[in-house]
Coordinates of C-alpha atoms in Angstrom, one line a residue:
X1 CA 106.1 96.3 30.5
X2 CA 104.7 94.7 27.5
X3 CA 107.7 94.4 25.4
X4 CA 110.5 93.4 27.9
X5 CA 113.0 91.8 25.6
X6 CA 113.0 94.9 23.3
X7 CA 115.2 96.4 26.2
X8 CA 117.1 93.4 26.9
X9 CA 120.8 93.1 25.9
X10 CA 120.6 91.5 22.2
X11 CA 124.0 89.6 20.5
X12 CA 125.0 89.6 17.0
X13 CA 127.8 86.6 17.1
X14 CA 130.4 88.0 19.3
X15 CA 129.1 91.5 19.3
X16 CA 127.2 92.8 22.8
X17 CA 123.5 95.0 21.9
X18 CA 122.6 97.3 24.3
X19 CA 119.0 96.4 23.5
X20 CA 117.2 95.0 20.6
X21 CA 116.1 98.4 18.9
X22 CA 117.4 98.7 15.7
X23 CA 117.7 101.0 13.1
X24 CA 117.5 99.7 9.3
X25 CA 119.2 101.8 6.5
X26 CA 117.4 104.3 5.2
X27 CA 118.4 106.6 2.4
X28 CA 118.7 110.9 3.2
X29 CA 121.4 111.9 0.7
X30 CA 122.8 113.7 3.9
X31 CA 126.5 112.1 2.5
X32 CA 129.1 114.7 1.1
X33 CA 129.5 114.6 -2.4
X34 CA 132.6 113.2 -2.5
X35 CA 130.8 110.1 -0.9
X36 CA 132.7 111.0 2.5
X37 CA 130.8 110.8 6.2
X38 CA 129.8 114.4 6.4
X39 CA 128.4 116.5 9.3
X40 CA 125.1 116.7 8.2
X41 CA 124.6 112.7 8.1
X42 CA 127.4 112.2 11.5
X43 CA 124.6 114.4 13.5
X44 CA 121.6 112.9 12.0
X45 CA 122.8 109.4 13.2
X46 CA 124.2 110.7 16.2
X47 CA 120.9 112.1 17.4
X48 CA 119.2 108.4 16.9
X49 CA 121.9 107.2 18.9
X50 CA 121.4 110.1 21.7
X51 CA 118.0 108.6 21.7
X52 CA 118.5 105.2 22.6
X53 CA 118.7 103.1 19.3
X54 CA 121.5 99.8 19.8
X55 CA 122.5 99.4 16.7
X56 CA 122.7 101.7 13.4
X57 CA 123.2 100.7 10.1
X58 CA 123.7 103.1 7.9
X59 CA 122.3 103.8 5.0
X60 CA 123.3 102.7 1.2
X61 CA 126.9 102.8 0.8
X62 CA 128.3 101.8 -2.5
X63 CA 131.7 99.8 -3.0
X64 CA 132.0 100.3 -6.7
X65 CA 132.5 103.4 -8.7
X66 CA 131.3 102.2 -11.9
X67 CA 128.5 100.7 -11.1
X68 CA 126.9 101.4 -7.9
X69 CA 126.4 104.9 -7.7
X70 CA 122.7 104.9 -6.7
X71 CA 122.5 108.4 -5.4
X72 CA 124.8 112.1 -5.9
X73 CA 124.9 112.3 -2.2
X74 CA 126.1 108.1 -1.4
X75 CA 128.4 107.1 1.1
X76 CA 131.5 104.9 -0.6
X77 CA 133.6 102.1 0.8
X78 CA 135.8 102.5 -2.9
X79 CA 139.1 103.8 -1.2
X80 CA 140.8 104.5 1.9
X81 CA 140.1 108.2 1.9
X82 CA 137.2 107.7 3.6
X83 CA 138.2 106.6 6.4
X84 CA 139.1 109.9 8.8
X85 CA 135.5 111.3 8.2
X86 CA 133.5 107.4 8.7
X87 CA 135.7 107.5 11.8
X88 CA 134.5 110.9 13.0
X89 CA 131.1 109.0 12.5
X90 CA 131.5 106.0 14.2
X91 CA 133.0 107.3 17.3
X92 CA 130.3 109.9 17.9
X93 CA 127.5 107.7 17.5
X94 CA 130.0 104.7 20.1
X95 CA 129.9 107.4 22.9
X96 CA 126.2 106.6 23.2
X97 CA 126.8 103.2 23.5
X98 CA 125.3 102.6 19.6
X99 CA 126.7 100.2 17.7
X100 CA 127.1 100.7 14.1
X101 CA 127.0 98.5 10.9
X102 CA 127.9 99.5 7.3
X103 CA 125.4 98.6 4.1
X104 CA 126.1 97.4 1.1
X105 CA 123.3 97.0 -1.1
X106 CA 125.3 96.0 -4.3
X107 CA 123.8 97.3 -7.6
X108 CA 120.3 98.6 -8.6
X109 CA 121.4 101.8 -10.3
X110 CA 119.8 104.4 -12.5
X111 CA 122.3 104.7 -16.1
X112 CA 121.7 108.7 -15.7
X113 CA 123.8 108.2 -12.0
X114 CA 126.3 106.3 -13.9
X115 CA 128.1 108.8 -16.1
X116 CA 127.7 106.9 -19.2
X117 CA 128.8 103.1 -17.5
X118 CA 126.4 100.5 -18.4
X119 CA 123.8 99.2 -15.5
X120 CA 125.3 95.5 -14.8
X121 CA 123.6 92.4 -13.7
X122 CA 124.5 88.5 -13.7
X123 CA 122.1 88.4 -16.8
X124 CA 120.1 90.5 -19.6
X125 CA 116.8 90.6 -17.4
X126 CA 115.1 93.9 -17.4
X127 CA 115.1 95.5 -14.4
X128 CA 111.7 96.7 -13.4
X129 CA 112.7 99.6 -10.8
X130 CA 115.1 100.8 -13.0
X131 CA 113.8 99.8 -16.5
X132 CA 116.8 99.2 -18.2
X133 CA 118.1 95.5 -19.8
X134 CA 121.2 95.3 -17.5
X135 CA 124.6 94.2 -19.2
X136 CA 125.7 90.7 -18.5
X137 CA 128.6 90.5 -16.2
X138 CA 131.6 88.1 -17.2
X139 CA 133.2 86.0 -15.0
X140 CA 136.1 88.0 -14.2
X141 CA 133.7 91.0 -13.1
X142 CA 131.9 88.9 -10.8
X143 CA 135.0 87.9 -9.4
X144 CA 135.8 91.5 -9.3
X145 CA 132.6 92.9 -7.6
X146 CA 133.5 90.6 -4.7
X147 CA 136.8 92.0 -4.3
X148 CA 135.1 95.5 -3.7
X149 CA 132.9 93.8 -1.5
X150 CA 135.8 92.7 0.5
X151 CA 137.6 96.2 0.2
X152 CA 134.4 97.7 1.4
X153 CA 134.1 95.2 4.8
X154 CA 137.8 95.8 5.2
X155 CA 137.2 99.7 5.3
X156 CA 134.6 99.4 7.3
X157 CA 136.3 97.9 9.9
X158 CA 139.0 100.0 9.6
X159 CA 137.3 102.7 10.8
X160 CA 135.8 101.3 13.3
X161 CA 132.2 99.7 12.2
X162 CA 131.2 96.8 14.2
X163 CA 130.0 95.1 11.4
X164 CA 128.7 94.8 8.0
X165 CA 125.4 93.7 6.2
X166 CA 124.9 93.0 3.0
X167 CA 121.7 93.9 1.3
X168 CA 121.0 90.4 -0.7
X169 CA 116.7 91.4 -1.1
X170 CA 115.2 93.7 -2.7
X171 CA 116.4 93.3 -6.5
X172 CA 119.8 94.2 -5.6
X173 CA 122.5 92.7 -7.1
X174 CA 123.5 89.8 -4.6
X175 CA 119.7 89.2 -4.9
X176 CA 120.3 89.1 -8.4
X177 CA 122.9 86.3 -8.4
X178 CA 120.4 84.3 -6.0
X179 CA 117.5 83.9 -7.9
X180 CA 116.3 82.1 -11.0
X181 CA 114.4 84.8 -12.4
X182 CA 117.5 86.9 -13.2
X183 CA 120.6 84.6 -12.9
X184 CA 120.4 82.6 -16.2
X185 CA 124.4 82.4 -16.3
X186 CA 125.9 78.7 -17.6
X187 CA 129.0 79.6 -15.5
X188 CA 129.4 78.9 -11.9
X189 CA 127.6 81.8 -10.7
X190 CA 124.9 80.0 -12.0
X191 CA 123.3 77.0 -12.6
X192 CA 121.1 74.3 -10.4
X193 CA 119.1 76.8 -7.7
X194 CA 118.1 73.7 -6.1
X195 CA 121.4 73.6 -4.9
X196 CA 123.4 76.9 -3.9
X197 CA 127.0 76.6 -4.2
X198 CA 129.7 78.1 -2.2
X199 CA 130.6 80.0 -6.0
X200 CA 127.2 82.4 -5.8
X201 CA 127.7 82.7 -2.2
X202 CA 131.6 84.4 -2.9
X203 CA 130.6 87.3 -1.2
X204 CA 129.4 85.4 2.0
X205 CA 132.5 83.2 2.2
X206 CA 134.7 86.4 1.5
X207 CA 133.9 88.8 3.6
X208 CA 133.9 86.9 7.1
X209 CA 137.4 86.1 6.1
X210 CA 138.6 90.2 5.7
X211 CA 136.9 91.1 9.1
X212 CA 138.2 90.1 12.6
X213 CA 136.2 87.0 14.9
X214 CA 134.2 90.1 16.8
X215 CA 132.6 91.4 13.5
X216 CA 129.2 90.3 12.7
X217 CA 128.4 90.2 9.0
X218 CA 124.7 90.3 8.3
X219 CA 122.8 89.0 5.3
X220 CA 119.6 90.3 4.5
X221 CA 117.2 88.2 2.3
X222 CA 113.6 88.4 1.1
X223 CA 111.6 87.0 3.4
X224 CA 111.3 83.3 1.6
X225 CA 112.6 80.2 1.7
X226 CA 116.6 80.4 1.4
X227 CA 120.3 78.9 1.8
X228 CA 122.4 80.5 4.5
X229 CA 125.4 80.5 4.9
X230 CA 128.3 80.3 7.2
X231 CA 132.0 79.8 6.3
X232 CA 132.0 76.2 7.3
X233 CA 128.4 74.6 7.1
X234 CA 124.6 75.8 5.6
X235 CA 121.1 75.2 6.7
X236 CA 117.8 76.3 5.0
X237 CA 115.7 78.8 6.9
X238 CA 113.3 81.6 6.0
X239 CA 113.3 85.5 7.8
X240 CA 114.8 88.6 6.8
X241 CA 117.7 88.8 8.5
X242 CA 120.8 86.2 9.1
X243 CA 123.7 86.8 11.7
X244 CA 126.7 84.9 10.4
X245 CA 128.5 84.8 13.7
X246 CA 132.4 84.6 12.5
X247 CA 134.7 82.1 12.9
X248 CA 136.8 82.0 16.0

């Protein structure tokens, strides 16, 4: 066989891969309405687990009702209503022996999906996908945002994910925060690129610490040069993706 690994049993920090095939998020607006797990989308991932995927991660799923509603049909992570129906999910996609991550993507959202709340950013860059001069975030939202990150992980784990990633490529909003062309901020969310500091990283540091010591948290990054980070120490490396195995 050609491609031997790919069937080979793969680990994400603590967490055990049946094989290295994995699925990315992709968007099908197969969520209810109400932003819960609904039986259209639990079959549609259940039928990629049936045929043989090791690991899931589902597709966009917002954490913030004002600002990061990127689709009608969207899964949330915004309250603990959720929960039953991402459960229903999760299990029938585990008796496969699929495991299953959560995305956030952070903001990148149209203002007519908004309901009259103003697209945000760290700055007043304009937006090319969406075409609209975001409004600057203040300090306190930021610090805010990354509480619903956290609120998100710790829902997510709740009902039974294995682990989170975060979607920090792409234009999205962590993205945002990470690069010079649209983080202009003279606050500690900004500043000297040359040197990332554990303030822009809030959401990296944050989340680890709401899920358990078996609960990968995956970054995703353009595919350049880049800071990653664990909780305790940083090295800079280039790829896609970036396993933060959690601390012990």
């Amino acid at each position: 066989m050609k491609y031997e690994k790919l069937f080979e049993k793969g680990k994400i920090g603590k967490l055990t891969i049946k094989n290295r095939i994995v699925m990315p998020p992709m968007g099908t607006g197969f969520a209810a309405a109400s932003g819960e797990a609904s039986e259209e989308i639990t079959r549609y991932y259940e039928e990629r687990a049936k045929g043989g995927v090791g690991l899931i991660i589902t597709e966009v799923c917002r954490v913030d009702e004002l600002s990061g509603v990127a689709q009608p049909c969207q899964l949330r992570a915004t309250d603990m209503d959720v929960i039953p129906s991402f459960t229903r999910m999760v299990d029938r996609v585990h008796a496969y022996g699929t495991k299953m991550f959560m995305h956030h993507p952070g903001n990148e959202a149209f203002p007519i999906t908004l309901h009259g709340n103003p697209v945000i950013g760290p700055s007043p860059v304009m937006c090319k996908t969406v075409g609209v001069v975001p409004k600057e975030m203040t300090t306190a939202e930021v610090e805010a945002m990354v509480k619903c990150f956290i609120k998100g992980a710790v829902i997510a784990k709740t009902a039974g994910f294995d682990g989170v990633e975060v979607h920090a490529a792409h234009g999205y909003l962590v993205n945002q925060f990470m690069s010079p062309h649209t983080n202009h901020r003279t606050d500690k969310y900004g500043g000297d690129f040359a040197c990332v500091s554990p303030q822009k990283l809030s959401w990296v540091f944050a989340l680890p610490a709401a899920l358990t010591s078996r609960s990968p948290f995956v970054w995703t990054e353009p595919i350049s040069g880049m800071t990653v980070w664990t909780k305790r120490n940083a090295s800079t490396s280039r790829g896609t993706w970036r396993a933060l195995a959690l601390p012990a």
